[in-house]
XYZ file of C-alpha atoms in Angstrom:
586
model
C 28.561 34.754 7.760
C 31.252 32.591 8.830
C 33.053 29.634 7.271
C 34.613 26.716 9.051
C 36.952 24.871 7.155
C 41.009 23.889 7.531
C 43.362 26.716 6.654
C 45.434 26.244 4.239
C 49.425 26.633 4.432
C 49.394 30.091 5.480
C 51.849 30.594 2.684
C 49.520 29.677 0.229
C 46.601 31.950 1.971
C 49.223 34.988 1.492
C 48.505 34.553 -2.423
C 45.090 33.714 -2.443
C 42.977 36.085 -4.285
C 39.448 34.504 -3.181
C 37.613 35.997 -0.484
C 37.410 34.131 2.591
C 33.907 32.861 1.655
C 35.505 30.183 -1.093
C 38.395 29.529 0.264
C 38.879 26.094 1.108
C 41.090 23.136 1.210
C 40.730 20.493 -1.591
C 40.353 17.624 0.669
C 38.496 19.548 3.307
C 34.543 19.672 3.483
C 32.803 23.134 3.736
C 30.836 24.236 6.363
C 29.118 27.565 6.035
C 27.359 28.869 9.700
C 25.357 31.213 9.161
C 25.031 33.989 12.234
C 22.236 34.820 14.394
C 22.677 38.269 13.203
C 22.275 37.634 9.705
C 19.216 35.360 10.297
C 17.650 38.302 12.178
C 18.702 40.794 9.481
C 17.216 38.683 6.443
C 17.107 35.126 6.832
C 15.836 34.019 3.452
C 18.966 36.311 1.670
C 21.787 34.809 3.883
C 20.478 31.220 3.648
C 20.261 31.584 -0.284
C 23.344 33.147 -0.561
C 24.955 29.934 1.270
C 22.919 27.649 -0.905
C 23.884 29.112 -3.962
C 27.710 28.348 -3.368
C 27.048 24.723 -4.532
C 26.789 25.885 -7.922
C 29.988 27.866 -7.709
C 33.164 25.917 -9.825
C 35.278 25.637 -6.492
C 31.905 23.571 -4.855
C 31.404 21.149 -8.151
C 31.461 17.687 -7.074
C 32.132 18.864 -3.370
C 30.179 18.513 -0.551
C 28.654 21.787 1.278
C 26.842 21.847 4.666
C 24.951 25.064 5.432
C 24.219 25.299 9.308
C 21.149 27.374 10.234
C 21.310 28.679 14.355
C 18.579 28.202 16.865
C 15.717 31.080 17.175
C 12.746 32.163 15.301
C 13.206 33.638 11.591
C 11.051 35.140 9.129
C 11.466 33.911 5.975
C 10.938 36.396 3.165
C 11.148 34.081 0.050
C 11.757 30.866 -1.257
C 15.130 28.994 -0.855
C 16.853 26.795 -3.588
C 18.698 23.926 -2.676
C 21.478 22.134 -4.929
C 23.290 19.015 -5.190
C 26.020 17.654 -2.793
C 24.610 20.209 -0.273
C 23.454 19.225 3.470
C 20.869 21.692 4.928
C 21.374 21.629 8.715
C 18.726 23.453 11.099
C 18.869 23.202 14.649
C 16.144 21.405 16.816
C 14.699 24.747 17.948
C 15.157 26.506 14.357
C 11.836 27.611 13.482
C 11.318 29.263 9.939
C 8.057 31.223 9.407
C 7.001 31.774 6.033
C 6.450 35.612 5.362
C 5.724 35.578 1.642
C 2.439 35.061 -0.180
C 3.223 33.005 -3.487
C 5.686 30.046 -3.722
C 7.619 27.432 -1.500
C 9.560 27.477 1.549
C 12.168 25.419 -0.105
C 12.501 23.775 -3.546
C 15.296 21.677 -5.548
C 16.760 23.872 -8.049
C 15.645 26.544 -10.114
C 12.652 27.200 -12.527
C 14.862 27.681 -15.664
C 16.709 24.520 -15.570
C 15.878 22.032 -17.782
C 16.461 18.245 -16.464
C 15.517 14.962 -17.347
C 14.630 11.631 -15.538
C 16.414 11.558 -11.794
C 19.801 13.491 -12.705
C 18.917 16.821 -12.192
C 20.205 17.308 -8.669
C 21.419 14.256 -6.301
C 23.149 14.039 -2.876
C 20.619 16.230 -0.486
C 19.671 16.042 2.966
C 17.680 18.883 5.173
C 17.951 17.875 8.753
C 15.945 19.318 11.882
C 14.420 22.395 12.464
C 10.138 23.766 11.805
C 9.115 24.844 8.809
C 6.061 26.761 9.601
C 3.863 27.646 6.180
C 1.755 29.856 8.221
C -1.240 29.186 5.935
C 0.488 31.834 3.650
C -0.328 31.515 -0.244
C -1.400 27.951 -1.647
C 2.141 26.286 -2.466
C 3.737 23.560 -1.286
C 6.043 23.722 1.549
C 8.527 21.740 0.209
C 9.115 20.205 -3.303
C 11.274 17.922 -4.911
C 12.024 16.607 -8.637
C 14.199 15.106 -10.864
C 16.364 14.195 -8.471
C 18.156 11.370 -6.781
C 19.917 10.190 -3.375
C 17.630 12.744 -0.987
C 17.198 12.694 2.674
C 14.435 14.621 4.793
C 15.032 14.004 8.591
C 13.937 15.366 11.996
C 12.384 17.915 9.813
C 8.726 19.004 10.874
C 6.533 20.954 8.323
C 3.273 22.805 9.533
C 0.287 25.200 8.607
C -0.428 24.389 4.956
C -3.350 25.910 2.804
C -5.084 24.062 -0.227
C -1.824 22.053 -1.330
C 1.232 19.877 0.550
C 3.399 20.299 3.014
C 6.019 18.071 0.944
C 5.907 16.871 -2.564
C 8.043 15.268 -4.798
C 8.273 14.039 -8.497
C 10.681 11.737 -10.599
C 12.551 10.835 -7.569
C 15.087 8.084 -6.497
C 16.179 6.700 -3.411
C 14.817 9.558 -1.088
C 14.086 8.540 2.294
C 11.779 10.698 4.448
C 12.501 9.808 8.371
C 11.314 10.946 11.717
C 9.481 14.308 10.410
C 6.279 15.574 11.609
C 3.600 17.089 9.645
C 0.486 18.783 10.931
C -1.746 21.592 10.888
C -3.983 21.737 7.110
C -6.473 24.505 5.902
C -8.805 24.019 3.062
C -10.577 26.791 1.562
C -11.476 25.060 -1.803
C -12.272 21.607 -3.309
C -8.275 20.667 -3.022
C -7.372 17.311 -1.324
C -4.012 18.277 -0.174
C -1.796 15.180 1.283
C 0.723 16.023 3.835
C 3.440 14.093 1.387
C 2.603 13.730 -1.945
C 4.445 11.345 -4.375
C 3.551 12.786 -7.832
C 4.114 12.022 -11.634
C 6.292 14.536 -13.724
C 3.529 14.672 -16.657
C 2.696 18.178 -17.030
C 2.589 21.474 -15.476
C -0.823 21.120 -13.764
C 0.565 18.339 -11.988
C 3.926 19.867 -10.901
C 4.297 23.232 -11.777
C 7.882 24.609 -12.766
C 9.865 22.100 -13.256
C 10.780 20.651 -17.040
C 11.384 18.375 -18.395
C 7.835 16.453 -18.437
C 9.029 13.024 -19.434
C 6.861 11.205 -17.301
C 9.331 9.921 -15.386
C 7.870 8.130 -11.890
C 8.958 8.111 -8.311
C 10.821 4.968 -7.144
C 13.011 3.549 -4.345
C 10.982 6.151 -2.148
C 10.815 5.452 1.874
C 8.432 7.034 4.195
C 9.379 6.046 8.079
C 8.827 7.231 11.318
C 7.121 10.047 10.759
C 3.971 11.813 12.492
C 0.745 13.243 10.678
C -1.856 14.896 12.798
C -5.019 16.987 11.698
C -4.138 16.931 7.922
C -6.595 16.580 4.955
C -4.646 13.231 4.116
C -1.550 11.769 4.803
C 0.761 10.126 2.579
C 0.661 8.766 -0.898
C 0.058 9.250 -5.004
C -3.313 10.333 -6.750
C -2.270 10.506 -10.313
C -0.793 8.254 -12.689
C 0.543 7.859 -16.165
C -0.914 4.723 -17.816
C 1.618 1.939 -18.008
C 3.896 3.886 -15.809
C 4.194 2.482 -12.216
C 5.600 3.984 -8.778
C 8.069 1.099 -8.268
C 9.253 0.153 -4.421
C 7.345 2.867 -2.530
C 7.577 1.801 1.517
C 5.590 3.592 3.956
C 6.703 2.054 7.139
C 6.307 2.935 10.995
C 4.726 6.056 10.437
C 1.739 7.683 12.919
C -1.422 9.366 11.704
C -3.880 10.657 13.794
C -7.172 12.606 13.149
C -7.033 12.537 9.008
C -9.843 13.881 7.617
C -9.760 11.679 4.167
C -7.293 8.816 4.174
C -4.176 7.869 5.794
C -2.339 6.568 3.141
C -3.176 6.786 -0.837
C -0.816 4.059 -2.710
C -1.903 4.385 -7.133
C -0.376 2.458 -9.576
C 2.104 1.065 -6.889
C 4.554 -1.961 -7.659
C 6.543 -3.690 -5.721
C 6.096 -1.676 -2.554
C 5.324 -2.232 1.585
C 2.844 -0.793 3.639
C 3.794 -2.078 7.154
C 3.277 -1.158 10.769
C 1.937 2.236 10.517
C -0.427 3.207 13.360
C -3.225 5.119 12.046
C -5.782 6.807 14.507
C -9.225 8.123 13.030
C -9.221 8.598 9.558
C -12.356 8.174 7.517
C -10.208 5.894 4.934
C -7.075 4.061 6.525
C -5.069 2.784 3.404
C -6.423 2.842 -0.269
C -4.316 0.782 -3.002
C -5.537 1.084 -6.552
C -4.331 0.572 -10.189
C -6.763 1.774 -12.812
C -9.901 2.721 -10.703
C -12.911 3.442 -12.243
C -14.717 5.735 -14.963
C -15.480 8.451 -12.016
C -11.876 8.845 -11.542
C -10.411 8.990 -14.993
C -9.281 12.645 -14.296
C -6.496 10.888 -12.172
C -4.651 8.744 -14.931
C -2.878 10.400 -17.709
C -1.840 8.803 -21.310
C 2.320 8.824 -21.892
C 3.567 11.173 -24.269
C 4.823 8.660 -26.070
C 1.770 6.636 -26.507
C 3.757 3.427 -27.231
C 4.741 3.130 -23.851
C 1.470 2.834 -22.774
C 1.879 -0.576 -21.256
C -1.484 -1.789 -20.879
C -1.248 -5.710 -19.442
C -2.250 -5.659 -15.925
C 0.869 -7.634 -13.807
C 1.613 -9.140 -10.403
C 2.003 -6.005 -7.800
C 3.894 -7.702 -5.354
C 2.855 -5.238 -2.871
C 2.159 -5.748 0.869
C -0.074 -4.194 3.311
C 0.868 -5.832 6.753
C 1.164 -5.023 10.227
C -0.476 -1.891 10.589
C -2.991 -0.730 13.305
C -6.240 1.165 11.861
C -9.251 3.103 13.333
C -11.714 4.607 11.251
C -14.683 6.545 11.160
C -17.076 8.453 8.546
C -16.347 12.381 8.351
C -17.657 15.065 6.706
C -15.495 14.015 3.860
C -16.131 10.432 3.452
C -19.477 8.915 4.499
C -18.624 4.937 3.894
C -14.849 4.512 5.696
C -12.970 1.520 5.013
C -9.948 0.371 6.645
C -8.395 -1.244 3.443
C -9.902 -0.641 0.476
C -8.252 -2.240 -2.772
C -9.386 -1.457 -6.427
C -8.981 -2.197 -9.601
C -11.441 -1.093 -12.078
C -12.895 -1.114 -15.859
C -12.077 1.335 -18.663
C -15.034 1.148 -20.392
C -15.656 1.377 -24.502
C -17.400 5.019 -24.047
C -14.593 5.892 -21.950
C -11.661 4.463 -23.930
C -13.018 6.147 -27.159
C -13.057 9.787 -25.516
C -9.528 9.505 -24.040
C -7.860 7.206 -26.326
C -7.440 4.786 -23.547
C -7.341 0.794 -24.169
C -10.742 -0.500 -23.215
C -10.095 -3.522 -20.545
C -10.697 -4.695 -17.103
C -7.937 -3.710 -14.937
C -7.340 -6.246 -12.188
C -4.902 -5.819 -9.160
C -3.539 -9.043 -8.482
C -0.433 -10.142 -6.275
C -1.404 -8.381 -3.122
C -1.324 -9.529 0.543
C -3.219 -8.149 3.165
C -1.748 -9.388 6.221
C -1.756 -8.852 9.985
C -3.711 -6.038 10.151
C -5.896 -4.755 13.046
C -8.732 -2.553 12.075
C -11.498 -0.955 14.500
C -14.694 1.056 12.929
C -16.260 3.467 15.014
C -19.478 4.770 13.163
C -21.910 2.761 11.279
C -21.399 2.721 7.883
C -17.614 1.764 8.102
C -16.180 -1.380 6.538
C -12.813 -3.593 6.982
C -11.191 -4.747 4.241
C -12.959 -3.967 0.549
C -11.326 -5.912 -2.552
C -12.867 -4.654 -5.838
C -11.305 -5.888 -9.258
C -8.676 -8.000 -7.313
C -7.861 -11.311 -8.224
C -5.134 -13.870 -7.021
C -4.361 -12.125 -3.839
C -4.048 -13.095 0.081
C -6.339 -11.895 2.937
C -4.569 -13.478 5.782
C -4.285 -12.968 10.295
C -6.456 -9.518 10.164
C -8.160 -8.835 13.127
C -11.179 -6.474 12.340
C -13.589 -5.544 15.311
C -16.923 -2.831 15.070
C -17.750 -0.911 18.238
C -21.062 0.359 17.005
C -24.066 -1.175 17.517
C -25.390 -1.436 14.007
C -23.255 -1.770 10.546
C -26.168 -0.463 8.322
C -25.325 -2.303 5.516
C -21.779 -2.404 5.668
C -19.521 -5.595 6.074
C -16.257 -6.951 7.860
C -14.803 -8.040 4.588
C -16.223 -7.898 0.772
C -15.342 -8.748 -2.348
C -16.324 -7.694 -5.831
C -15.271 -9.249 -8.951
C -12.350 -10.375 -7.251
C -11.634 -14.291 -7.821
C -9.247 -16.410 -6.611
C -8.652 -14.753 -3.297
C -7.634 -16.708 0.034
C -8.635 -16.015 3.687
C -6.892 -17.549 6.054
C -6.959 -16.908 9.417
C -9.088 -13.811 9.516
C -11.000 -12.758 12.602
C -14.376 -10.922 12.013
C -16.147 -9.624 15.433
C -18.755 -7.240 15.661
C -22.280 -6.045 14.507
C -21.005 -5.757 10.899
C -24.430 -6.455 8.361
C -22.340 -9.742 7.361
C -18.923 -10.494 8.630
C -18.305 -11.545 4.505
C -19.345 -11.070 1.674
C -18.434 -12.634 -1.675
C -20.214 -10.821 -4.460
C -20.017 -10.060 -8.272
C -18.451 -13.056 -9.704
C -15.779 -13.503 -6.931
C -15.225 -16.930 -7.719
C -13.265 -19.780 -6.468
C -12.465 -18.129 -3.116
C -10.704 -20.376 -0.352
C -12.141 -19.604 3.345
C -9.518 -21.490 5.713
C -9.697 -21.152 9.515
C -11.219 -17.768 9.866
C -13.634 -16.535 12.928
C -16.609 -14.921 11.336
C -18.777 -13.934 14.672
C -21.415 -11.947 16.171
C -22.678 -9.996 12.972
C -26.364 -8.919 12.643
C -26.461 -11.199 9.426
C -24.237 -14.038 8.041
C -20.706 -15.471 8.527
C -20.418 -15.749 4.908
C -22.866 -14.494 2.750
C -22.279 -15.650 -1.432
C -24.572 -14.315 -4.437
C -25.556 -16.231 -7.626
C -22.455 -15.287 -9.503
C -19.826 -16.240 -7.233
C -18.625 -18.984 -5.462
C -16.728 -20.282 -2.428
C -14.537 -23.031 -1.153
C -15.601 -23.229 2.725
C -13.361 -25.622 5.154
C -14.163 -27.109 8.062
C -11.871 -25.192 10.219
C -13.855 -22.085 9.956
C -15.454 -21.056 13.183
C -18.967 -19.070 12.255
C -20.909 -19.397 15.407
C -23.112 -16.463 16.985
C -24.132 -14.821 13.653
C -27.888 -13.452 13.826
C -29.009 -14.819 10.310
C -26.844 -18.145 10.447
C -23.556 -19.209 9.218
C -23.310 -19.224 5.389
C -26.290 -18.393 2.989
C -25.473 -18.950 -0.743
C -27.825 -17.737 -3.495
C -30.269 -16.582 -1.087
C -30.262 -19.476 1.026
C -28.705 -21.177 3.927
C -26.263 -23.443 2.740
C -26.166 -27.267 4.452
C -23.347 -27.602 6.930
C -21.900 -31.162 7.642
C -21.662 -32.994 10.659
C -18.171 -33.767 11.720
C -17.775 -37.756 12.403
C -16.658 -40.297 9.269
C -17.307 -43.924 9.553
C -15.200 -46.195 7.361
C -13.505 -49.432 6.978
C -10.518 -50.596 4.620
C -9.001 -53.527 3.485
C -6.157 -54.847 1.076
C -6.487 -57.081 -1.638
C -4.791 -58.152 -4.806
C -2.227 -55.141 -5.252
C -5.722 -52.750 -4.512
C -6.564 -50.620 -1.340
C -9.985 -50.536 -0.817
C -11.543 -47.443 1.566
C -15.561 -47.865 2.061
C -17.432 -44.686 3.707
C -20.545 -44.459 5.313
C -22.831 -41.876 4.157
C -23.296 -38.745 6.044
C -25.972 -36.831 6.152
C -25.941 -33.487 3.749
C -22.745 -34.720 2.128
C -22.710 -34.980 -1.295
C -19.090 -36.233 -2.065
C -15.824 -37.542 -0.008
C -12.310 -36.414 -1.051
C -9.688 -38.732 -0.859
C -6.365 -38.023 -0.423
C -2.809 -39.772 -0.317
C 0.595 -39.882 0.820
C 3.604 -42.359 1.013
C 4.368 -41.321 4.589
C 2.279 -40.745 7.546
C 3.137 -37.002 7.927
C 4.221 -36.108 4.678
C 2.108 -33.979 1.849
C -0.972 -35.706 1.342
C -2.116 -35.106 -2.519
C -5.680 -35.198 -3.637
C -6.429 -38.105 -5.987
C -10.429 -38.388 -6.385
C -13.836 -37.874 -5.042
C -16.428 -40.591 -4.794
C -19.978 -40.317 -4.305
C -22.302 -43.014 -2.800
C -23.030 -46.105 -4.247
C -27.154 -46.656 -3.642
C -26.833 -50.177 -3.932
C -24.085 -50.612 -1.252
C -25.225 -47.734 0.786
C -21.347 -46.925 0.460
C -19.057 -44.517 -1.066
C -15.997 -46.754 -2.015
C -12.690 -45.620 -3.278
C -10.261 -48.382 -4.735
C -6.334 -47.437 -5.222
C -4.719 -50.076 -7.827
C -1.408 -48.080 -7.868
C 0.148 -49.457 -5.192
C 3.325 -52.273 -4.354
C 2.579 -55.115 -2.073
C 4.595 -55.190 0.989
C 4.355 -51.102 0.888
C 2.145 -48.997 3.404
C 0.177 -46.214 2.223
C -1.723 -43.383 4.150
C -4.851 -41.557 3.333
C -7.290 -38.970 4.591
C -11.178 -38.885 3.886
C -12.675 -35.544 3.555
C -16.586 -34.500 3.629
C -17.730 -32.169 1.224
C -20.810 -30.563 -0.376
C -21.570 -28.822 -3.336
C -24.031 -26.131 -3.289
C -24.608 -23.746 -6.560
C -20.952 -23.580 -7.350
C -19.700 -23.744 -3.739
C -17.776 -26.289 -1.918
C -18.518 -26.829 2.013
C -15.913 -28.935 3.296
C -16.488 -31.037 6.453
C -14.125 -32.766 8.502
C -11.124 -34.893 7.501
C -10.262 -38.305 8.953
C -6.582 -39.098 10.759
C -4.237 -40.711 8.607
C -5.911 -44.422 7.292
C -2.782 -46.448 7.136
C -3.264 -49.597 4.630
C -0.329 -52.196 3.839
C -0.818 -53.910 0.614
C -1.449 -57.302 0.487
């Protein structure tokens, strides 16, 4: 093993009693270059020996770089990396696992005890290929209780029944331009190539104490490639009241994923942006406290007083992703994007000590995604138990002739959702379905076309506001169905007259077939902000709908707009809206 360092003054070296392995100048960076001869003799032995120098007194607080040469080498033991260490493999360095139990690389030692993010810091692993060779059932790499870690330009492949890379209780962790491929499943496991895990118990994350429920935060996975793995990246378990904060999954590529490409479980203030997903059975799933069937995935914290059950704004964005999904043997009902809240029932709460509640996801934005479904039974976007969220500017298409009762966009138990500028086209059962108490839904400027059923299908427990700007043509069943019957659509022409007299402005509107009322908006400038002020109905005697505005000033011009509307089983169908009507008060 050769050490590249600056040399001290020759007089000082004459008196140095340390071996060359430990000699350095205080101002210098320690670099250890392992030779090919040493690697061929015992790669694991010499890499481990170099990495452990970081724990020697003379390296405390200093930066250590360990360089591994080009070539293919068998690794006969687990390697351990510590603080202030850079492990650098060449682009063509190839380490092959040659032992059955344990990880290829992990931070720290099992006998060490750490809390929070304070265990290990300032670590980087760069370059090379780590081939797990389907040996054993451990993760390829594992990191926990750490801060400021970077994994870059690394390839990890051929995992069996586990994860290629697993992290827990980690902060400021970046995984950049890495490749993950090859997975063998011989049990019921659901291994993720990258698992962002919790630090709750040894069953979740063995050989790392302390188990203090520390969540991951400030994690970035970017520019990585995942191919032919069971699941891509994300989280499958949580501690009640503890959220994974600022998780960013950006500009990654996923190809031929058996289950889900991205699984965001209990994420807060997070971004899933610009990813390309080609043939997964579930593109992106975002969940907070899912259904009773998934109780094994959430845990009561050791300190039960910290179990904060209150729902809060998740402040998360799913945007700009390109997703192609198809059914697989692992999942029969594929979805492009699935967002789940869930209910903890009384029986479940009593059994596990949780608090009974309906845990709604709210404050999520699903925007500018492109989704294509390849097989029957696939859906585009699904919201279950979500509220006060946005679905906007997404393009959803189906490449099959029959969607088998699956829809382009589906809302269940999800009130106060806005759908704007989405395009759904193809042989879905319905383009959009609103069901199970999804009320106060705003549908504006969407294109819902070519479904086997309806453009919009609303059940009896739900309500929508459908604006005139929507295009719902060429659906086999019709444009809109509410509570089992076709909703009345409105004509587009609005005839009116207006006058001003005695500090009052009057607008008289002629009846429009199928309209139930006429909504009046007012502004003090022609292109200003028009505020809704009143809805008026037709007077049977005059056969006109009159609005008079007494709150005006003589000599001043006011601007009005009139909008058609019809109520239908709690929903509102909006018709056309007029151009500004200028009235100068006399």
